[in-house]
Short mmCIF file of C-alpha atoms and ligand atoms in Angstrom, two decimals:
data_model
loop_
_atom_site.label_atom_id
_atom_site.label_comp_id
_atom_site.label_asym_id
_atom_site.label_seq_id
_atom_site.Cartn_x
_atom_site.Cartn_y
_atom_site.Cartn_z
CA UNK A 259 7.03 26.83 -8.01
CA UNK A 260 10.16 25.60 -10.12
CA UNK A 261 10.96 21.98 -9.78
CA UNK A 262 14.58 21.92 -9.95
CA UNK A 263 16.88 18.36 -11.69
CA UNK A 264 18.63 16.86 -10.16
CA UNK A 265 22.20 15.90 -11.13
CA UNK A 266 22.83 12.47 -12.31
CA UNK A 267 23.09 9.57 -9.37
CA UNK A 268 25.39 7.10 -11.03
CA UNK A 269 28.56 7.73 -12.92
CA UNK A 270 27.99 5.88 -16.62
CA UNK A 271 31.42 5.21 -17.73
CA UNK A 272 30.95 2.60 -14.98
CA UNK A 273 28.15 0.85 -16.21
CA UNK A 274 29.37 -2.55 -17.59
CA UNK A 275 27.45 -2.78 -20.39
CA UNK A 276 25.56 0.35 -21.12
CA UNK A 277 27.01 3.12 -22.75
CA UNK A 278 27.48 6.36 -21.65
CA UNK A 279 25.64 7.38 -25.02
CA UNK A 280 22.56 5.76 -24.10
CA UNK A 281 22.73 7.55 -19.95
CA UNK A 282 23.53 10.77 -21.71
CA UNK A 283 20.69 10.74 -24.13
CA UNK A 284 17.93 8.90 -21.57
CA UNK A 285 19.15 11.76 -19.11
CA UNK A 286 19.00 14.74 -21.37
CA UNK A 287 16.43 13.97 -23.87
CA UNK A 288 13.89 12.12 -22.12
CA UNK A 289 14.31 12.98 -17.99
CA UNK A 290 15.52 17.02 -19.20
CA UNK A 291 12.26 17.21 -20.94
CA UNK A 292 9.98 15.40 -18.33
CA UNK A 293 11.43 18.00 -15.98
CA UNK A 294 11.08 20.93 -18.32
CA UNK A 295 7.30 19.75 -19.17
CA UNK A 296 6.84 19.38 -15.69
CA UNK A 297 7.56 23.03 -15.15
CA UNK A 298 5.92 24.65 -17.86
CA UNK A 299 2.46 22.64 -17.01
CA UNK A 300 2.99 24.26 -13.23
CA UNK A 301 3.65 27.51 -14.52
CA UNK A 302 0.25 27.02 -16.78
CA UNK A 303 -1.46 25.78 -13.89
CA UNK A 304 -0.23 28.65 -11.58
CA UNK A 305 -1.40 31.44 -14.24
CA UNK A 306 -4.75 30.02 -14.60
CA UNK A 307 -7.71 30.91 -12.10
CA UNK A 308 -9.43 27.72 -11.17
CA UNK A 309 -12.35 29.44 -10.59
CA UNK A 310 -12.98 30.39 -14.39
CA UNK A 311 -11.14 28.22 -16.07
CA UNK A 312 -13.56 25.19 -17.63
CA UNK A 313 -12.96 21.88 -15.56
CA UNK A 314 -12.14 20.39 -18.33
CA UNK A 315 -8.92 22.41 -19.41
CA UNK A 316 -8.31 22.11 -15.34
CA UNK A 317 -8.22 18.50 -15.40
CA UNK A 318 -6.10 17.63 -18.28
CA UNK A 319 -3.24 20.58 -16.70
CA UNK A 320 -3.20 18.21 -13.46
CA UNK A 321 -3.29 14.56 -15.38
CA UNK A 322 -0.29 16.15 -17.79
CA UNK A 323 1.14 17.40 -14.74
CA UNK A 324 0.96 14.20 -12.62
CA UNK A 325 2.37 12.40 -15.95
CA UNK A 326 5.10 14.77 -15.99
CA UNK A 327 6.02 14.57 -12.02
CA UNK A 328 5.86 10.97 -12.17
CA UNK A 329 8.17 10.67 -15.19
CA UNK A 330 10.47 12.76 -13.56
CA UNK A 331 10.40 11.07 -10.42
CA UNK A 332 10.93 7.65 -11.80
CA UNK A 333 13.58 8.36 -13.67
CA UNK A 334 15.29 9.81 -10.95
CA UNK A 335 15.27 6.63 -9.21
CA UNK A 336 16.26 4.83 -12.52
CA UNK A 337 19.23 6.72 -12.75
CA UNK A 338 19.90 5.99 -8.73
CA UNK A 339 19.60 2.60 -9.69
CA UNK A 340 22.37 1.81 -11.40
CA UNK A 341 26.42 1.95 -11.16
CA UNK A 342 26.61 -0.64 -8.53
CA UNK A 343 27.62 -4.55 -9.66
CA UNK A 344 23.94 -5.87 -9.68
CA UNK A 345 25.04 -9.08 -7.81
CA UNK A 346 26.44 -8.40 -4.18
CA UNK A 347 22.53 -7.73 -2.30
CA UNK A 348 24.08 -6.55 1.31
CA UNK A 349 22.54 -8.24 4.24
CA UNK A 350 19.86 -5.85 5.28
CA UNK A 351 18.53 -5.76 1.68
CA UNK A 352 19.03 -9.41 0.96
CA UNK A 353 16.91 -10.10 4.03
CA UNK A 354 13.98 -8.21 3.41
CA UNK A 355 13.82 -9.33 -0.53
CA UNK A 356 13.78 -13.21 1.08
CA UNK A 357 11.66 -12.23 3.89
CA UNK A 358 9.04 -10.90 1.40
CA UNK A 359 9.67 -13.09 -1.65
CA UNK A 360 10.90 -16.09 -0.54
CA UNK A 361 14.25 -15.65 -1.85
CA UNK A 362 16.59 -13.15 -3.66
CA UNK A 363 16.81 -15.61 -7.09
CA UNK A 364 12.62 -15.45 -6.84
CA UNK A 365 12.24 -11.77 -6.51
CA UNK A 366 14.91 -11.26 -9.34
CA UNK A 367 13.10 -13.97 -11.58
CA UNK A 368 9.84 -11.94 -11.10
CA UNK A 369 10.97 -8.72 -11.34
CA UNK A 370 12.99 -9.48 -14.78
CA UNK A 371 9.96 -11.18 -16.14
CA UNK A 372 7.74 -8.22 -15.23
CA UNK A 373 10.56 -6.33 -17.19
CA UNK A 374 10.58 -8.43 -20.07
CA UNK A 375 7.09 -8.44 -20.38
CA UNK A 376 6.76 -4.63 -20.91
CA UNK A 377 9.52 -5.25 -23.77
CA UNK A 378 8.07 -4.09 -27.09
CA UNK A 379 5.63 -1.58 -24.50
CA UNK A 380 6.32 1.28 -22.39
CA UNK A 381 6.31 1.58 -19.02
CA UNK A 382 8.23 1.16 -15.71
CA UNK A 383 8.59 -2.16 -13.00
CA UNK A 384 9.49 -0.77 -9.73
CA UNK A 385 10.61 -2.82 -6.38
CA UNK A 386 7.94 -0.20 -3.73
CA UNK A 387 8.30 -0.68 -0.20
CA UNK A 388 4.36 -0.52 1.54
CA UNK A 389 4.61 1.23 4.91
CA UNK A 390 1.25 -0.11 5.70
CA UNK A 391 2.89 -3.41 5.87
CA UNK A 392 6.07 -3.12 5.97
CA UNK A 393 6.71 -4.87 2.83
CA UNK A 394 8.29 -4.83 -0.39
CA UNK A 395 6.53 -5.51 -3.86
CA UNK A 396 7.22 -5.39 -7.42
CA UNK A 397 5.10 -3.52 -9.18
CA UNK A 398 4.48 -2.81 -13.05
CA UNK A 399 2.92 -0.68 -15.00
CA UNK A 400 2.47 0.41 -18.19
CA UNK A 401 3.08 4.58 -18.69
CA UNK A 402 4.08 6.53 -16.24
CA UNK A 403 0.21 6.00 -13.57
CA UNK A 404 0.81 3.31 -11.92
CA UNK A 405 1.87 3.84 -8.31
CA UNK A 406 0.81 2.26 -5.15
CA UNK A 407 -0.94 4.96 -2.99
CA UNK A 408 1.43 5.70 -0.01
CA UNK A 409 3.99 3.28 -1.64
CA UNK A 410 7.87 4.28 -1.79
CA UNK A 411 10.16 2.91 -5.13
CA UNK A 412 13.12 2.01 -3.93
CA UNK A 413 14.17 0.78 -7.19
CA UNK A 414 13.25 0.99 -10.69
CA UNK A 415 13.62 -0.16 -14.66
CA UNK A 416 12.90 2.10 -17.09
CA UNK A 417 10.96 0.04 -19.91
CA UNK A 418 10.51 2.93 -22.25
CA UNK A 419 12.41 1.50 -25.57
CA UNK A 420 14.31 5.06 -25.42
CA UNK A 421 16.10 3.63 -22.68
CA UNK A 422 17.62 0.72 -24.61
CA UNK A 423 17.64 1.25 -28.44
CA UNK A 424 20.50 2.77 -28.96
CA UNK A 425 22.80 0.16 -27.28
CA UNK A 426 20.44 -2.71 -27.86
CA UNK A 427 18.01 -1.78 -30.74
CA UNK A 428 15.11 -4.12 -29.99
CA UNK A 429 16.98 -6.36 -27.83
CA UNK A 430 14.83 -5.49 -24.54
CA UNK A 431 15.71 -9.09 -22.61
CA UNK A 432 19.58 -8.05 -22.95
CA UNK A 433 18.98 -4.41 -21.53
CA UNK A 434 17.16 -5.90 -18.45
CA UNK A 435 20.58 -8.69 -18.17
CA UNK A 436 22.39 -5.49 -18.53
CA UNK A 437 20.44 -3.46 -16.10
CA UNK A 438 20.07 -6.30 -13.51
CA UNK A 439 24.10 -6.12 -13.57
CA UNK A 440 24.27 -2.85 -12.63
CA UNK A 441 21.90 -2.40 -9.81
CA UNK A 442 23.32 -0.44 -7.22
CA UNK A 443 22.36 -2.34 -4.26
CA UNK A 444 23.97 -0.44 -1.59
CA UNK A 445 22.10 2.68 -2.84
CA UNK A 446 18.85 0.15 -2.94
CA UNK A 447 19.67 -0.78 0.52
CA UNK A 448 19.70 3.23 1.96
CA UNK A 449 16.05 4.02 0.31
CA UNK A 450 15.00 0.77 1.58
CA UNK A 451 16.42 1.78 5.26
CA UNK A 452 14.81 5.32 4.69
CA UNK A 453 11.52 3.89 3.69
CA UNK A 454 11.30 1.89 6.56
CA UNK A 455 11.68 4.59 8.41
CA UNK A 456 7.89 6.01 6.56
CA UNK A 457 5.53 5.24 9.75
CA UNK A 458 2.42 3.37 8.39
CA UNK A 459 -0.98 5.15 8.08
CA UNK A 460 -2.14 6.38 11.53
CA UNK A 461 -4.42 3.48 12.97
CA UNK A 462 -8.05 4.36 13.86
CA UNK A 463 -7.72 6.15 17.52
CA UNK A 464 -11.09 6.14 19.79
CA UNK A 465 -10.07 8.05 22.52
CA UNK A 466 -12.78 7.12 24.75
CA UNK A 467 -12.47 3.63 24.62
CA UNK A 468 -8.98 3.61 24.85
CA UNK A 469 -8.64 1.44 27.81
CA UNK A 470 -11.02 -1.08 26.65
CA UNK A 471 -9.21 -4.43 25.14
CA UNK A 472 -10.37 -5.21 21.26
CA UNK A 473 -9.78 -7.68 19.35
CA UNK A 474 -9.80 -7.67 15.00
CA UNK A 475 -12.05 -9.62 12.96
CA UNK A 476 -9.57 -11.76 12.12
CA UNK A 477 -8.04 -12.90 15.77
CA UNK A 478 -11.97 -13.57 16.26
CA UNK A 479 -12.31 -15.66 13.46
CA UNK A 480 -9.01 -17.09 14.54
CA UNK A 481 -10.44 -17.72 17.76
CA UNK A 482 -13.80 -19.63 16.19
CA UNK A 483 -12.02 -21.38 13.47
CA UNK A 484 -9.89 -22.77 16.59
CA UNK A 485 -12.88 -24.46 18.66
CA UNK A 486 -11.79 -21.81 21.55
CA UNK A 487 -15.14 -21.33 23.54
CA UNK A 488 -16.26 -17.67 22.73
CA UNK A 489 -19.72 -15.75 23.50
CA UNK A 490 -20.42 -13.52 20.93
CA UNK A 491 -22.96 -10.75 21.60
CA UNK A 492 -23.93 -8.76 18.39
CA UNK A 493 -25.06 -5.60 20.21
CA UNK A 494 -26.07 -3.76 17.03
CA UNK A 495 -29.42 -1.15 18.62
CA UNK A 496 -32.93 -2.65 18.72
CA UNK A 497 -33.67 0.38 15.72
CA UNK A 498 -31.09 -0.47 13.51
CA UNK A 499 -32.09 -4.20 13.40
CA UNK A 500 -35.00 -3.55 12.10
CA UNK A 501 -33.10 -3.20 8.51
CA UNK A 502 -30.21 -5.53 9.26
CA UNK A 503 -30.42 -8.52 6.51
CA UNK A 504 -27.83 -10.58 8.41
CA UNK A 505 -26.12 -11.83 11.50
CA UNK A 506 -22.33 -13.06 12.26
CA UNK A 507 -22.86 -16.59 12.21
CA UNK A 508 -21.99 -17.75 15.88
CA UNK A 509 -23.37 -14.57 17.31
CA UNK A 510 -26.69 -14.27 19.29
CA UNK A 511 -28.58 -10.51 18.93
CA UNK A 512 -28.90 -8.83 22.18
CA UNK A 513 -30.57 -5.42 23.21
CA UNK A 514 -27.53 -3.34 24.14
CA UNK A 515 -30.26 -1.17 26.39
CA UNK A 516 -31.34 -3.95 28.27
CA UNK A 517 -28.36 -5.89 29.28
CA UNK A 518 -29.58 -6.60 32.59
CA UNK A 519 -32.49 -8.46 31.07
CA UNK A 520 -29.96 -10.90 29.69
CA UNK A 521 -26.59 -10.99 31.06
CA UNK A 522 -27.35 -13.87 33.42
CA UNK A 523 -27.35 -15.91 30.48
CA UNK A 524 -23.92 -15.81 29.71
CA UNK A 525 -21.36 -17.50 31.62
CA UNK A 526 -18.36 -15.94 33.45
CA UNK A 527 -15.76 -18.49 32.60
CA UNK A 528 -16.32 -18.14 28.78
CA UNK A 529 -14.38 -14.93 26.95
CA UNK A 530 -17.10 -12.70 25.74
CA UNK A 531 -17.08 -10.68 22.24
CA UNK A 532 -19.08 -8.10 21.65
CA UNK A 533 -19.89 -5.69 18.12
CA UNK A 534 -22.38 -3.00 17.23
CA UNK A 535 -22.25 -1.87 13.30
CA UNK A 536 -19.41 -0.50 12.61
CA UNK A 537 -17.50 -0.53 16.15
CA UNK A 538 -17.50 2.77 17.00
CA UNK A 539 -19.76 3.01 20.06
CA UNK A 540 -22.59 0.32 21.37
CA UNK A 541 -20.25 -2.59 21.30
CA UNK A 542 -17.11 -0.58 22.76
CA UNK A 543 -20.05 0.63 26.13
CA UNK A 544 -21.53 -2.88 26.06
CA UNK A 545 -18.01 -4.32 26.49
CA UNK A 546 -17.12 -1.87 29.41
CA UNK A 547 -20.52 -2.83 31.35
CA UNK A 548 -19.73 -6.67 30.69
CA UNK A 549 -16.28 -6.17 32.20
CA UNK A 550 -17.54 -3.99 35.34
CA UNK A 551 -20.04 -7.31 35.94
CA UNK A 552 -16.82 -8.82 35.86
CA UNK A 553 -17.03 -10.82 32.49
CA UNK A 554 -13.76 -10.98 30.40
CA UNK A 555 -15.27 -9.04 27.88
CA UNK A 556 -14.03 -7.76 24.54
CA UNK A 557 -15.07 -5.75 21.44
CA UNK A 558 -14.71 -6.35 17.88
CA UNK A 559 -13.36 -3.49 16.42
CA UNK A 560 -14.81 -2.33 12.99
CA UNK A 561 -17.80 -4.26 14.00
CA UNK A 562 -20.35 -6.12 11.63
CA UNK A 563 -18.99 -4.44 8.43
CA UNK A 564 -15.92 -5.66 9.42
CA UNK A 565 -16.68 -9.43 9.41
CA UNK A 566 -18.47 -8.94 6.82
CA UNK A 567 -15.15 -7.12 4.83
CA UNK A 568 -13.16 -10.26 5.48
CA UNK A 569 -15.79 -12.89 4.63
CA UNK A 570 -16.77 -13.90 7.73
CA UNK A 571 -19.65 -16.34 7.47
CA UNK A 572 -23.02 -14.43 8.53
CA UNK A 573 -26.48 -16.28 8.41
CA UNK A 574 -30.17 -14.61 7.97
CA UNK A 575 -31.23 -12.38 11.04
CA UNK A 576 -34.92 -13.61 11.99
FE1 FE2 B 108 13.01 6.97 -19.75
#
């Protein structure tokens, strides 16, 4: 496949402060020949038969070409950065940069010192909107490898000194001024609208145990940091417990095959929690059977690996 450019996003006799030199020779020299790199590593890649080709000559095609793709990307996004007047953030925008950093002066102060610090370097700072949390970060990088997995840039500062040094020589700190004037924000605002859009990665779906309430590690620990009365069962099987090390502290070890054996110890008045390994099975069925004796049972999804994953406080299994 051909990857094709794309024409330039902002109009650079606008720019207040940067000349349309500097645009024409970023665009041209450096984006043209990401692009054209980009294309001739596919085609290379394309000719080639994986299957005889040494995996080393392999690899290096794909890190050139991810180098390549990623240059080209980014600077397709610097250019649809600018040509706007840097200062007016529109609502939408200005909300979500104060909901995530506090305030718009604090995620400007950060992102210009991330910029500043990359003076003298190369590399790109990028404002990335997470899906998976529905937030925004900045994020820098040296080179062109640095971008959150599943992340989308909704705005970005080219650090590269061919971006500056023919309007500012070494001067990086007065590009930055220069660039931070020239944000487009409305066009910010639309990829940040579109991103939001991204759903977050799909959630871990058990079908069968769809109808059976959870809770997360961390609304248990929650509820235990709290003082809230809880009964914890760890119902990890009598085989596997013959190699487990540890124990959620607060939990007592049960048999999940012989519940009747011991669920006249617990009371009915008390929430119950209850976890196998690594959630996917005892603990869901030992919940159910709790809850059909009419406890107000609950299981802990992702189980013991998951307390442990947050730091949960475990003690030694005897
Ligand atoms: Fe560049």
């Amino acid at each position: 496949m051909q990857y094709h450019l794309a024409p330039l996003f902002c109009r650079p006799w606008t720019l207040n402060g940067i000349t349309p030199r500097l645009i024409e020779s970023h665009y041209e020299g450096n984006y043209g020949s990401a692009l054209r790199r980009l294309n001739a590593i596919t085609e290379e890649l394309e000719a080639l038969d994986p299957a005889t080709t040494s995996a080393e000559v392999v690899n290096r095609l794909k890190r050139d070409e991810a180098a390549a793709l990623n240059s080209t990307l980014l600077h397709e996004l610097y250019f649809a950065s600018l040509g706007g007047d840097g200062r007016a953030v529109p609502e939408t925008m200005a909300a979500a940069l104060v909901r995530d950093f506090g305030s718009t002066d604090r995620w400007r102060q950060e992102f210009i010192a991330l910029a500043n610090a990359l003076a003298g370097g190369s590399g790109w700072v990028l404002l990335t909107y997470v899906p998976r949390d529905g937030r925004l970060i900045n994020q820098s990088g040296a080179d062109h490898g640095q971008n959150i997995a599943g992340g989308i840039p909704i705005l970005a500062i080219d650090m590269y000194e061919h971006a500056y040094h023919i309007d500012f020589g070494a001067n990086a700190s007065a590009y930055v001024a220069a660039f931070m004037r020239n944000i487009d924000w409305a066009a910010v605002q639309g990829r940040y609208e579109d991103a939001t859009r991204v759903a977050p990665p799909r959630p871990l779906e058990q079908k069968q145990f769809a109808g059976v309430p959870a809770m997360t590690v961390e609304e248990v620990k929650a509820m235990l940091d709290s003082g809230e009365r809880v009964q914890i069962i760890d119902a990890r099987p009598r085989h596997y417990t013959t190699r487990a090390q540890d124990i959620m502290d607060g939990a007592v070890w049960r048999d999940p095959e012989r519940l009747d054996e011991w669920i006249g110890e617990l009371s009915k008045t008390d929430p119950v929690v209850t976890y196998c390994v690594y959630g996917f099975h005892v603990g869901c069925e030992t919940a159910i059977a709790l809850r059909k004796a009419g406890f107000d049972a609950r299981y802990m999804a992702g189980g013991h690996y998951a307390w442990k994953a947050i730091g949960g406080k475990v003690r030694l299994f005897e």
